Short mmCIF file of C-alpha atoms in Angstrom, two decimals:
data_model
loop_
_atom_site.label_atom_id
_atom_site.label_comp_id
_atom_site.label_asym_id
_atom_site.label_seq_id
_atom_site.Cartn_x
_atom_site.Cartn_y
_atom_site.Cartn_z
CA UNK A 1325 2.09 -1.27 25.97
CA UNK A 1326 1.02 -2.28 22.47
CA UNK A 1327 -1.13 0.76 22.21
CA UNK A 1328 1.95 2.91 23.20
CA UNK A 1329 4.63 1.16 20.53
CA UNK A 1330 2.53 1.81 18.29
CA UNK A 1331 1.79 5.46 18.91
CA UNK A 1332 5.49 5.79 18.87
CA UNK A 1333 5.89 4.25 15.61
CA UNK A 1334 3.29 6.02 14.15
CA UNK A 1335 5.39 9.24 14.83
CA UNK A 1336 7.36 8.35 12.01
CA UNK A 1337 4.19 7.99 9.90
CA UNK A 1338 2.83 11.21 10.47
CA UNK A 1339 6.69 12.69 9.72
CA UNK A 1340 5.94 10.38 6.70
CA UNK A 1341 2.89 12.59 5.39
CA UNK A 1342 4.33 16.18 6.66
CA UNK A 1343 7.56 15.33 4.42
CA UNK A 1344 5.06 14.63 1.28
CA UNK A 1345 2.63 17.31 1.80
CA UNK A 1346 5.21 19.60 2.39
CA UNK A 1347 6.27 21.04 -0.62
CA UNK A 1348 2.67 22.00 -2.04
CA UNK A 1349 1.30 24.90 0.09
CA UNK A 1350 5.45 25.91 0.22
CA UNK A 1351 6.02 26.60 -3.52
CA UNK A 1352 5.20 30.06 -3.94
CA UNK A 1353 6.65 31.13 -0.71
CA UNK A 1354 10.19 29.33 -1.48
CA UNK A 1355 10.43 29.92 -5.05
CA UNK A 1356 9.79 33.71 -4.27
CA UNK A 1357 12.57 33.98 -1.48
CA UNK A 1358 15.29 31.71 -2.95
CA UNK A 1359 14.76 32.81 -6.23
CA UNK A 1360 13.87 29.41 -8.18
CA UNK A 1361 12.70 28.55 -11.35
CA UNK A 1362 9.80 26.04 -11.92
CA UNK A 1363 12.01 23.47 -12.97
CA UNK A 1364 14.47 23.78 -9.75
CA UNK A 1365 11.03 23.78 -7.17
CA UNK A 1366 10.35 20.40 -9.46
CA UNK A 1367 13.73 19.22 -8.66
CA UNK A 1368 12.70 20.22 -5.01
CA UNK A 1369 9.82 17.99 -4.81
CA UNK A 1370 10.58 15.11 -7.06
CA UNK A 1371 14.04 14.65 -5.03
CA UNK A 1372 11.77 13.36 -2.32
CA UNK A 1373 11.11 10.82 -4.46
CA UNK A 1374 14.38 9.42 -5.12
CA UNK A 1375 15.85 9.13 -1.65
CA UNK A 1376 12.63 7.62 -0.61
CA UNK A 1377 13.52 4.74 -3.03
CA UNK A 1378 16.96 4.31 -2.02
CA UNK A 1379 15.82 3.94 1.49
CA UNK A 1380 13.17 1.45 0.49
CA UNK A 1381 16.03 -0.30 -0.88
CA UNK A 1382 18.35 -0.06 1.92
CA UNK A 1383 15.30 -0.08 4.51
CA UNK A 1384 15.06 -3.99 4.74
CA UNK A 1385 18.66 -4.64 5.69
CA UNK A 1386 18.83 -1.59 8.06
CA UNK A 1387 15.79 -3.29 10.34
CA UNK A 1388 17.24 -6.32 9.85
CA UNK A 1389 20.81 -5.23 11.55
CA UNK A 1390 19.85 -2.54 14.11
CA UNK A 1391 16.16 -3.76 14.90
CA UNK A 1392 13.29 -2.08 14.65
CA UNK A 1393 13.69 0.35 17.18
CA UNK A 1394 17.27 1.12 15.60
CA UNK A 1395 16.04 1.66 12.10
CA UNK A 1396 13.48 4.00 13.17
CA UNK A 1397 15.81 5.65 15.41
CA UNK A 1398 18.20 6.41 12.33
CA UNK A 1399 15.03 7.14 9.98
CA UNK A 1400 14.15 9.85 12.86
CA UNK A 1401 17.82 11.60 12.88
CA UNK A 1402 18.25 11.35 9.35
CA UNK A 1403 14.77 13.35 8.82
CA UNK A 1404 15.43 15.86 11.82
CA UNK A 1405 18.86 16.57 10.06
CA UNK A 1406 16.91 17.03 6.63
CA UNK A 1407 14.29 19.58 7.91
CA UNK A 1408 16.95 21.34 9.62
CA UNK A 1409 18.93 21.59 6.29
CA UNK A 1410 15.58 22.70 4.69
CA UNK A 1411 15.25 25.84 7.32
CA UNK A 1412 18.55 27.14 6.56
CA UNK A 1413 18.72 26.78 2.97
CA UNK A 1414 19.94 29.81 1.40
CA UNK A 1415 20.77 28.09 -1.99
CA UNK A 1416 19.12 25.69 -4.14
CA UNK A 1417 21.90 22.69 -3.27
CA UNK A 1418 21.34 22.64 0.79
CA UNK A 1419 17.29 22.77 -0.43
CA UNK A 1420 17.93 19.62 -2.21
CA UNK A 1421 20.13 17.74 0.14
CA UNK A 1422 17.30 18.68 2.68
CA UNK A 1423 14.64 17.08 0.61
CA UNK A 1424 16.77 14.38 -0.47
CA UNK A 1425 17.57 13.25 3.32
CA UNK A 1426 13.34 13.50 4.23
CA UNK A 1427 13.12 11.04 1.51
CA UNK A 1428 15.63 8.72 2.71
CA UNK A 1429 14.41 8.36 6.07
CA UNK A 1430 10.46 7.90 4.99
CA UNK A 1431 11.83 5.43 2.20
CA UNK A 1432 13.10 3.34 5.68
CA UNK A 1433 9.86 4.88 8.03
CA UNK A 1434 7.29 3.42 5.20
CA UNK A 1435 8.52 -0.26 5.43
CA UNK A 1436 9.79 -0.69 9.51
CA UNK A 1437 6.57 1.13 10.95
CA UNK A 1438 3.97 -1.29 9.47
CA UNK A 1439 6.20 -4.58 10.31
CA UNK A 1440 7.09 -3.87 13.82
CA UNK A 1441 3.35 -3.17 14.09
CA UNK A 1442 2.36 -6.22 12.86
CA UNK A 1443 5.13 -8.06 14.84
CA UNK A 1444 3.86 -6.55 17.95
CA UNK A 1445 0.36 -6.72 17.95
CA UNK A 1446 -1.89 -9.46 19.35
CA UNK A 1447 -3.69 -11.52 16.04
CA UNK A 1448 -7.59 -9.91 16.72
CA UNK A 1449 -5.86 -6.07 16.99
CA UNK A 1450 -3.60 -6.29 14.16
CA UNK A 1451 -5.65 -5.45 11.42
CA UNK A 1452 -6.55 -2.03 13.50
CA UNK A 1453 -2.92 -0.79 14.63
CA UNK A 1454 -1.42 -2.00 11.48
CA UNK A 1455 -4.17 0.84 9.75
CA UNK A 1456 -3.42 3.39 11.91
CA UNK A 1457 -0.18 3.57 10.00
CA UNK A 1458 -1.62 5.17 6.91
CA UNK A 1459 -4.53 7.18 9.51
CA UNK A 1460 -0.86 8.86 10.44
CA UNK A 1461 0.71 9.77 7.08
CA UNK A 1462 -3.08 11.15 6.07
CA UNK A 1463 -2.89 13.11 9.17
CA UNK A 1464 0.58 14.23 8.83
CA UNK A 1465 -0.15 15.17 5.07
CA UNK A 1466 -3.10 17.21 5.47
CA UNK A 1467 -1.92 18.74 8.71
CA UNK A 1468 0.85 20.46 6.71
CA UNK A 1469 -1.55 21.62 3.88
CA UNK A 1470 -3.86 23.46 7.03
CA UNK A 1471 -0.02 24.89 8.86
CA UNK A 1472 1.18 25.88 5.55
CA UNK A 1473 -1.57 28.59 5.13
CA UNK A 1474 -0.29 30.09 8.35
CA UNK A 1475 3.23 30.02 8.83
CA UNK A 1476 5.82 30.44 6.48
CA UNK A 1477 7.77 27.71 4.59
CA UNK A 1478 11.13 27.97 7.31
CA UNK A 1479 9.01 27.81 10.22
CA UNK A 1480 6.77 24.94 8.63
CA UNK A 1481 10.22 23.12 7.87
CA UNK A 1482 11.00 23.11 11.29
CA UNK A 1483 7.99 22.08 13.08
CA UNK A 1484 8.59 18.90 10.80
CA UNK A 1485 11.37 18.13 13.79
CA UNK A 1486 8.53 17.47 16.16
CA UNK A 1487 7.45 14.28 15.51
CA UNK A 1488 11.07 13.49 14.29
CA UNK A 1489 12.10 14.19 18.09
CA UNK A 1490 8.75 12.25 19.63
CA UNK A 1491 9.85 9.59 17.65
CA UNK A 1492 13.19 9.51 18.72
CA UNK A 1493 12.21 9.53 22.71
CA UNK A 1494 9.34 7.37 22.91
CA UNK A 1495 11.37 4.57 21.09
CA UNK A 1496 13.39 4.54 24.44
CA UNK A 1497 9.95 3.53 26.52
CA UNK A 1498 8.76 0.68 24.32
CA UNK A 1499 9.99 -2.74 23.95
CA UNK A 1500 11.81 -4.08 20.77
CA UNK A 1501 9.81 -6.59 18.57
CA UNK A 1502 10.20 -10.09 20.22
CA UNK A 1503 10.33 -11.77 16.83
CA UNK A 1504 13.31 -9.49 15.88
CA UNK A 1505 15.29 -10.72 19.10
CA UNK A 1506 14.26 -14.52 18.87
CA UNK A 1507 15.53 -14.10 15.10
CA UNK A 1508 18.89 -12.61 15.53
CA UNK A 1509 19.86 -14.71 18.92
CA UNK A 1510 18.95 -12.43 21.65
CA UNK A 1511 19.08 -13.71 25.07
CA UNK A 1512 15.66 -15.67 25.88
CA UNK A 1513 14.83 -13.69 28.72
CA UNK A 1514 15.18 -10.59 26.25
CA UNK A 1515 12.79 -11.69 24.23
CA UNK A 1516 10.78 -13.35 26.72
CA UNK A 1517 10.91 -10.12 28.77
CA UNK A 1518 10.11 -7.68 25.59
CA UNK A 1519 7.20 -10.36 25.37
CA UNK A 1520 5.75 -10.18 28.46
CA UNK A 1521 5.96 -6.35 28.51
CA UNK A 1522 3.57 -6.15 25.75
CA UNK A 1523 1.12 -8.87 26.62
CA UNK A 1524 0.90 -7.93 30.19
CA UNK A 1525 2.43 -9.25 33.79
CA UNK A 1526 -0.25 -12.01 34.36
CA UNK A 1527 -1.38 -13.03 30.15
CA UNK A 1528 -0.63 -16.82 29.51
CA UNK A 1529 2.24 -16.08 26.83
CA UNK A 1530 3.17 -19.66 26.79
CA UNK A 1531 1.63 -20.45 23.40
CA UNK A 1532 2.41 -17.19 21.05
CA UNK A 1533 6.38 -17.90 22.56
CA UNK A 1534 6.32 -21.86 22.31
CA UNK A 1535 4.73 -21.09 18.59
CA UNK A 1536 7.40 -18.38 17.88
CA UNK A 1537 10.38 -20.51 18.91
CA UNK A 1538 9.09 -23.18 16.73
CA UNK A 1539 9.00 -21.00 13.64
CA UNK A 1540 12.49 -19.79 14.11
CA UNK A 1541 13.91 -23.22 14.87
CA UNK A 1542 12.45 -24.36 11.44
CA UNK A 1543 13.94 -21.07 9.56
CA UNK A 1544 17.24 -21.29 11.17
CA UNK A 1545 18.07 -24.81 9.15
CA UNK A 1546 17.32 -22.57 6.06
CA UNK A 1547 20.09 -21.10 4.38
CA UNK A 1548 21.59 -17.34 3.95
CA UNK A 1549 19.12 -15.15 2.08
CA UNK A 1550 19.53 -13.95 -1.12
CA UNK A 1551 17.76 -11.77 -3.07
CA UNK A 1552 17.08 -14.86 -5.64
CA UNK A 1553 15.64 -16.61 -2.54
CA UNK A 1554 12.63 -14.66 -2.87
CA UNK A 1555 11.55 -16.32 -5.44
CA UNK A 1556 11.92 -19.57 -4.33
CA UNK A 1557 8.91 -21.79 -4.13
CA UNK A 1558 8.38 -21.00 -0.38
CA UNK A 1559 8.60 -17.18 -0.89
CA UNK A 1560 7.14 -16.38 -4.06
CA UNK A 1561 3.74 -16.16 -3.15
CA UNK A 1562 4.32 -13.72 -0.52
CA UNK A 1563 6.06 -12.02 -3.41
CA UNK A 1564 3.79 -11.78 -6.32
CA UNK A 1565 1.03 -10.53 -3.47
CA UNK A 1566 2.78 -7.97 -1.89
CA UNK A 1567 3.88 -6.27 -4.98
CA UNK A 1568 1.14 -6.78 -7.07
CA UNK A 1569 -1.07 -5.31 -4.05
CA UNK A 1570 1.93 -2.32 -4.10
CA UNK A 1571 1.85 -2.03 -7.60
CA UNK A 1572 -1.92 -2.03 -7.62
CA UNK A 1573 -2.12 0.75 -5.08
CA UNK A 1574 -0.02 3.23 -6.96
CA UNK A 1575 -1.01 2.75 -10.49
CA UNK A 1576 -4.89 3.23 -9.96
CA UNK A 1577 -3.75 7.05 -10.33
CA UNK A 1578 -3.53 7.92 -6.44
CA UNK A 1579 -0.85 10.47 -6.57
CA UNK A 1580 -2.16 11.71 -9.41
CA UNK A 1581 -5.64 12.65 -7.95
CA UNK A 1582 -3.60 13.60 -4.64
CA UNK A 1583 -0.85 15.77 -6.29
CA UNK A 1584 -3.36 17.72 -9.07
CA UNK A 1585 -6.92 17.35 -7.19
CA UNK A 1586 -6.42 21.07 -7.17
CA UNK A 1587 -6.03 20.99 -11.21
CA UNK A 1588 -9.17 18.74 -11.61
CA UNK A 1589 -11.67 20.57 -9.48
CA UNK A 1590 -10.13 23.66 -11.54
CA UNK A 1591 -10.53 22.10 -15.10
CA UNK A 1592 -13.65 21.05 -14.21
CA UNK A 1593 -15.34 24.15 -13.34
CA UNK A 1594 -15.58 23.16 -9.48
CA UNK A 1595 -14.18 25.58 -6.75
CA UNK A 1596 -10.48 23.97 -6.03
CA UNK A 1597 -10.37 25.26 -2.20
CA UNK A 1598 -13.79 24.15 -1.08
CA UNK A 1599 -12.78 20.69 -3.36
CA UNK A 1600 -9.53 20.30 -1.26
CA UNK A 1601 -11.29 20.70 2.39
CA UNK A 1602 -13.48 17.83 1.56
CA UNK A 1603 -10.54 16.22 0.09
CA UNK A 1604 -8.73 16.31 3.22
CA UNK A 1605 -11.25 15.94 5.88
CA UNK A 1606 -12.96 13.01 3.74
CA UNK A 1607 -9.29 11.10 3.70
CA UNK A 1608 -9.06 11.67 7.67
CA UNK A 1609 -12.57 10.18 8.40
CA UNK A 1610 -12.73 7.33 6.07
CA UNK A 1611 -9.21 5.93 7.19
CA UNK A 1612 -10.24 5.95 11.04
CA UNK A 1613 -13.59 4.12 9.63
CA UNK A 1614 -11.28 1.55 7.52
CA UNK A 1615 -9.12 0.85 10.52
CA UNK A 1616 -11.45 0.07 13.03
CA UNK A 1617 -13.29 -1.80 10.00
CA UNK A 1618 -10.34 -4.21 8.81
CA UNK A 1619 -9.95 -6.47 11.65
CA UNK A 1620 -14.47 -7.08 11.91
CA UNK A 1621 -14.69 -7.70 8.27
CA UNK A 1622 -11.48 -9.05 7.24
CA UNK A 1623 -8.75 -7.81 4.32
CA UNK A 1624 -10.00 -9.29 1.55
CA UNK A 1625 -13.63 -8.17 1.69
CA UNK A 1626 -12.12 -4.16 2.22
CA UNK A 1627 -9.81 -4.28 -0.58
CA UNK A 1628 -12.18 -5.73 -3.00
CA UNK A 1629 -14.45 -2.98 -1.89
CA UNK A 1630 -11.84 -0.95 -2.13
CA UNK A 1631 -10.87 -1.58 -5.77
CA UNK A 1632 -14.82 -1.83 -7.10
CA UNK A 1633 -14.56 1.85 -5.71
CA UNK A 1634 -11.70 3.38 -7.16
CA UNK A 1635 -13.88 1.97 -10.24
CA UNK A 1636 -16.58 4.01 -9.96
CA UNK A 1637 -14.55 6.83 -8.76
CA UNK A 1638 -12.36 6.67 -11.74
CA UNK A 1639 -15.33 6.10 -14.06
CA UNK A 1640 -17.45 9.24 -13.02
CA UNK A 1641 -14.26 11.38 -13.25
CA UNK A 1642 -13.45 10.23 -16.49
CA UNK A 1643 -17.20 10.72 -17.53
CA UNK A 1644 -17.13 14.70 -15.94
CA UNK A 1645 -14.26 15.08 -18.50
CA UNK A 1646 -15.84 13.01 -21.83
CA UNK A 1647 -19.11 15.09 -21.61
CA UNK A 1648 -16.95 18.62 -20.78
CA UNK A 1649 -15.17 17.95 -24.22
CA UNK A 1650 -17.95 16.95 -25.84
CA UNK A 1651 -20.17 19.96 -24.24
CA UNK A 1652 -22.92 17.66 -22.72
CA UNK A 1653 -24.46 18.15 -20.20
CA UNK A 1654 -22.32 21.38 -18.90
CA UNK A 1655 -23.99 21.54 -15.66
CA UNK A 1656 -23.44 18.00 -14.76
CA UNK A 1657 -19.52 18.22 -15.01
CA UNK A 1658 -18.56 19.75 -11.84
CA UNK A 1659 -21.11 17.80 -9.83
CA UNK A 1660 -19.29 14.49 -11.49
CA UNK A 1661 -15.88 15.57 -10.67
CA UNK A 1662 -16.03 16.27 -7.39
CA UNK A 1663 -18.22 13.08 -6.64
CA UNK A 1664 -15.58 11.05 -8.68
CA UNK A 1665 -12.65 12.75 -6.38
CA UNK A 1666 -14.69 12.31 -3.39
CA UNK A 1667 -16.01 8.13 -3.91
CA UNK A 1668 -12.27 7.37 -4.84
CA UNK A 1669 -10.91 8.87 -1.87
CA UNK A 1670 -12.91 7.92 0.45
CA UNK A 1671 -13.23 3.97 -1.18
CA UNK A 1672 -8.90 4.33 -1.39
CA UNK A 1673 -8.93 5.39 2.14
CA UNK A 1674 -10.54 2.14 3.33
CA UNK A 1675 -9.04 -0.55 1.99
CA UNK A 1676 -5.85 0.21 -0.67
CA UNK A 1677 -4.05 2.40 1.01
CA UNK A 1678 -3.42 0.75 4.69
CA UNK A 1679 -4.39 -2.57 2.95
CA UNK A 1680 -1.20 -3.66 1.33
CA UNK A 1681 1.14 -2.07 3.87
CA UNK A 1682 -0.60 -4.69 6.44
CA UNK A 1683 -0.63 -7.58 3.78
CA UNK A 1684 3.01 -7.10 3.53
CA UNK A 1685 3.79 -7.35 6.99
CA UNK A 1686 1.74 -10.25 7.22
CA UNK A 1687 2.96 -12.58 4.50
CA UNK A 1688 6.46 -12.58 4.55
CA UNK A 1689 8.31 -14.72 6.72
CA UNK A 1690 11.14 -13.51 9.45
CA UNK A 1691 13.90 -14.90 7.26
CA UNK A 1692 12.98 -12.81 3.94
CA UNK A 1693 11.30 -9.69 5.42
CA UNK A 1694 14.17 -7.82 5.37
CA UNK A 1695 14.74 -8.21 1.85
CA UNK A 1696 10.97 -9.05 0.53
CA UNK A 1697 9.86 -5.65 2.50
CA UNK A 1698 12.66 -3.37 0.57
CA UNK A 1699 11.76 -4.70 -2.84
CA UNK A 1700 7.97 -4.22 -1.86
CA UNK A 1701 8.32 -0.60 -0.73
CA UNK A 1702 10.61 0.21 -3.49
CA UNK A 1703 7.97 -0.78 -5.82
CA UNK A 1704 5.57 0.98 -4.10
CA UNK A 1705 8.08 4.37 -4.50
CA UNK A 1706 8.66 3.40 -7.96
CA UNK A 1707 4.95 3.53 -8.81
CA UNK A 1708 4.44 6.70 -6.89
CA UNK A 1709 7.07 8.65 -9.34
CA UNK A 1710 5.92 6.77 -12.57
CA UNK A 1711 1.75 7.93 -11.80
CA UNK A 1712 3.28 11.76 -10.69
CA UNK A 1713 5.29 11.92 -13.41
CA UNK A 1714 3.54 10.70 -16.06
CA UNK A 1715 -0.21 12.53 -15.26
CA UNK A 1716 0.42 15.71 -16.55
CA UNK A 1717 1.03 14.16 -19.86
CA UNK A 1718 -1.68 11.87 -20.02
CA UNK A 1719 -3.85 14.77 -19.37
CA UNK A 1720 -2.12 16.69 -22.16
CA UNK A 1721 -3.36 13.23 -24.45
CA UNK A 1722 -7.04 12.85 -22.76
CA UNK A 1723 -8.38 13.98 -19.96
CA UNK A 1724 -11.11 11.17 -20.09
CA UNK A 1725 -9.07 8.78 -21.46
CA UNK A 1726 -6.43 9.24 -18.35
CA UNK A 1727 -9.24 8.06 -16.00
CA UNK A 1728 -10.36 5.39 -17.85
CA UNK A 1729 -6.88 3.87 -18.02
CA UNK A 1730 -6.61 4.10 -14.38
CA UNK A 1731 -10.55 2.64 -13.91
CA UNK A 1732 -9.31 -0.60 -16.23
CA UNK A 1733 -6.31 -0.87 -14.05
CA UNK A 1734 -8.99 -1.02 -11.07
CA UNK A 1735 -10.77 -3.62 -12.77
CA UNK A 1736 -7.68 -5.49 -12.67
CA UNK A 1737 -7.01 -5.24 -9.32
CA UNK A 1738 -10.31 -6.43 -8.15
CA UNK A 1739 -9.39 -9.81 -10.14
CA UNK A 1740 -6.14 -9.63 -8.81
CA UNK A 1741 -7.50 -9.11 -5.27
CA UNK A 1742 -9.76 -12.05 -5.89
CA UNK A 1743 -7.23 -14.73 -7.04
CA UNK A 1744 -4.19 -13.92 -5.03
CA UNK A 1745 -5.13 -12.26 -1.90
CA UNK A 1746 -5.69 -14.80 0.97
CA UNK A 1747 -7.79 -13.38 4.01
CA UNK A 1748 -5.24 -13.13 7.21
CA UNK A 1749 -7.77 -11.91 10.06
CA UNK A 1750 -6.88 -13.55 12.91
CA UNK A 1751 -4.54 -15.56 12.28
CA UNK A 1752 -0.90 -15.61 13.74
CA UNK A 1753 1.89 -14.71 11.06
CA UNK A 1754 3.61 -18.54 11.65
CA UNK A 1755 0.11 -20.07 10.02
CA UNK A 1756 -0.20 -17.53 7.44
CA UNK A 1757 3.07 -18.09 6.26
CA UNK A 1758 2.39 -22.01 6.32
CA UNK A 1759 -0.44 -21.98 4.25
CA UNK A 1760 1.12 -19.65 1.68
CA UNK A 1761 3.39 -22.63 1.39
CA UNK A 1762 0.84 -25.62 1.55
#
């Protein structure tokens, strides 16, 4: 039953990566039949952006009051009725509304999926299920970029229902997360029942429920939560980790190697198509690695391996571009960019990007997820518009000098890693959250 929830959850996270891939094998294809100009097709796919954050802000709340279940069940309609919108645009304004109401929903998808995982999931599997949240968007994302080059952009748009709709029917076959019912005053047989349903008719749940009562009995003498409460003594920790890890994961440059890898291998005389299919089928097979490494070698070793890396990734990119404008070595340069692309993709597939996804749904306590979770994924959102916007003019200023900002900012987050990070394998959330306290 664990293995089921979270296939169904991870629906949502391959809707996740279909809505962000979609727009870049589409551009062409909808600018041509709708007419656009650049700058409305940039509208198109930056819009994504901004609903995604006001969901992330509204996402924490949502699970909070509905459950889980109920959050992804809105997140599911709310992205059905935006891919719909997107297949029978015939203006510019449904186009946007379309994209806007993706964004929404994977603003709420990107922070329930990995906590009810993590809720769910026995301590020694967590680490594993918890990754196959970002195995899912990958999948999603470069499953749209292989469609797209055979169907057009209407028919793509509406294929995007699919896992919308498996989403939306498998949540009636899996139980709720136990935590979430113990927390909001369920009935104990609810929660007992939900429980028992996903550690099995004759497992000895006595200890995880005895240990989960006690928790909640302890939180429940705490008062409301406020956003201010977050940084209270008992919370902050949890809060300066799982943003900094956010922050961290966006501003190494991801989405700006993701959005333009087509633009590097270009500039840097190496063939963009052949660059992309290792791209994509590098990102596939290093996350399945990473997610049936994290729970054998632990977080913290991964995301320190993780950020060393994106180091040398970033460092032989930036090099391919120093010795292009400097004509050295002219030979060497596309052999160094598409190694660069290739070692910080594959090293960002194995630790940063499921890593801090799982941290957050490990450190935060019942009481504040809600709203520790929203301000989390909003900062990761934020950081994903600030590194897409701001690329292009970066590499207007230095080519080199773009990716040797973003290596220092790795070097950063492997001391950041290293001082803040605690290790969480196998432990249960209740002592996690204890000794972030003690």
């Amino acid at each position: 039953m664990v293995y089921l929830s979270t296939a169904v959850a991870v629906c949502g996270s391959y809707a996740f990566g279909t809505c962000v891939g979609y727009s870049s094998p589409t551009q062409f294809s909808i600018m041509d039949e709708l007419n656009l100009s650049y700058s409305q097709y940039s509208v198109f796919g930056s819009i994504l952006t901004i609903g995604a954050m006001l969901g992330a802000i509204t996402a924490g709340r949502i699970a909070d009051l509905l459950g889980r279940k109920g959050a992804m069940r809105l997140s599911s309609v709310i992205c059905s009725a935006g891919w719909l919108a997107i297949y029978l645009a015939k203006e510019p304004m449904v186009l946007y509304l379309g994209r806007f109401l993706s964004g929404y929903s994977i603003g709420i998808i990107s922070y329930v999926v990995p906590m009810f995982v993590g809720e769910i999931s026995p301590n020694k599997l967590r680490g594993a299920l918890s990754s196959t949240n970002q195995l899912s968007i990958v999948i999603g994302l470069s499953a749209v970029y292989v469609i797209g080059a055979f169907v057009g952009w209407r028919i793509l748009a509406l294929l995007g229902v699919v896992p919308c709709g498996l989403l939306f029917l498998g949540l009636f076959f899996i139980p709720e997360s136990p935590r979430w019912l113990a927390m909001n005053g369920e009935e104990e047989e609810e929660f007992e029942a939900a429980l028992r349903k996903l550690r099995g008719k004759h497992a000895d749940i006595s200890y995880e429920r005895s240990t989960i009562q006690e928790y909640l009995t302890i939180l429940q003498t705490l008062p409301k939560v406020t956003f201010l409460n977050l940084f209270d003594r008992s919370n902050y920790r949890a809060v300066i980790i799982s943003v900094g890890l956010m922050a961290f994961q966006q501003f190494v440059g991801i989405n700006g190697i993701v959005f333009y890898s087509t633009e590097i291998f270009k500039s840097a005389g190496f063939n963009p198509r052949l660059g992309t299919i290792l791209f994509g089928v590098l990102q596939v097979g290093v996350t399945a690695g990473g997610a049936l490494l994290i729970d054998r070698t632990g977080r913290r070793p991964l995301l320190m391996m993780s950020a060393s890396g994106l180091l040398l990734g970033n460092l032989l990119i930036a090099f391919s571009f120093f010795f292009k404008a400097h004509s050295v070595a002219p030979t060497l340069v596309p052999n160094l960019a598409i190694l660069g692309v290739l070692v910080y993709i594959a090293f960002f597939s194995i630790g940063m990007g499921a890593g801090p996804w799982l941290i957050m749904s490990e450190v935060f306590p019942l009481h504040v997820k809600g709203l520790g979770g929203g301000l989390v994924t909003l900062m990761n959102w934020f950081g994903s518009w600030v590194i897409s916007y701001t690329f292009n003019f970066l590499m207007l200023w230095s080519s080199h000098g773009t990716f040797f900002l973003y290596a220092f900012v790795c070097l950063l987050a492997a001391i950041f890693i290293y001082q803040m990070v605690p290790e969480t394998k196998g432990r249960r959330l209740e002592e996690i959250h204890a000794s972030l306290n003690s």
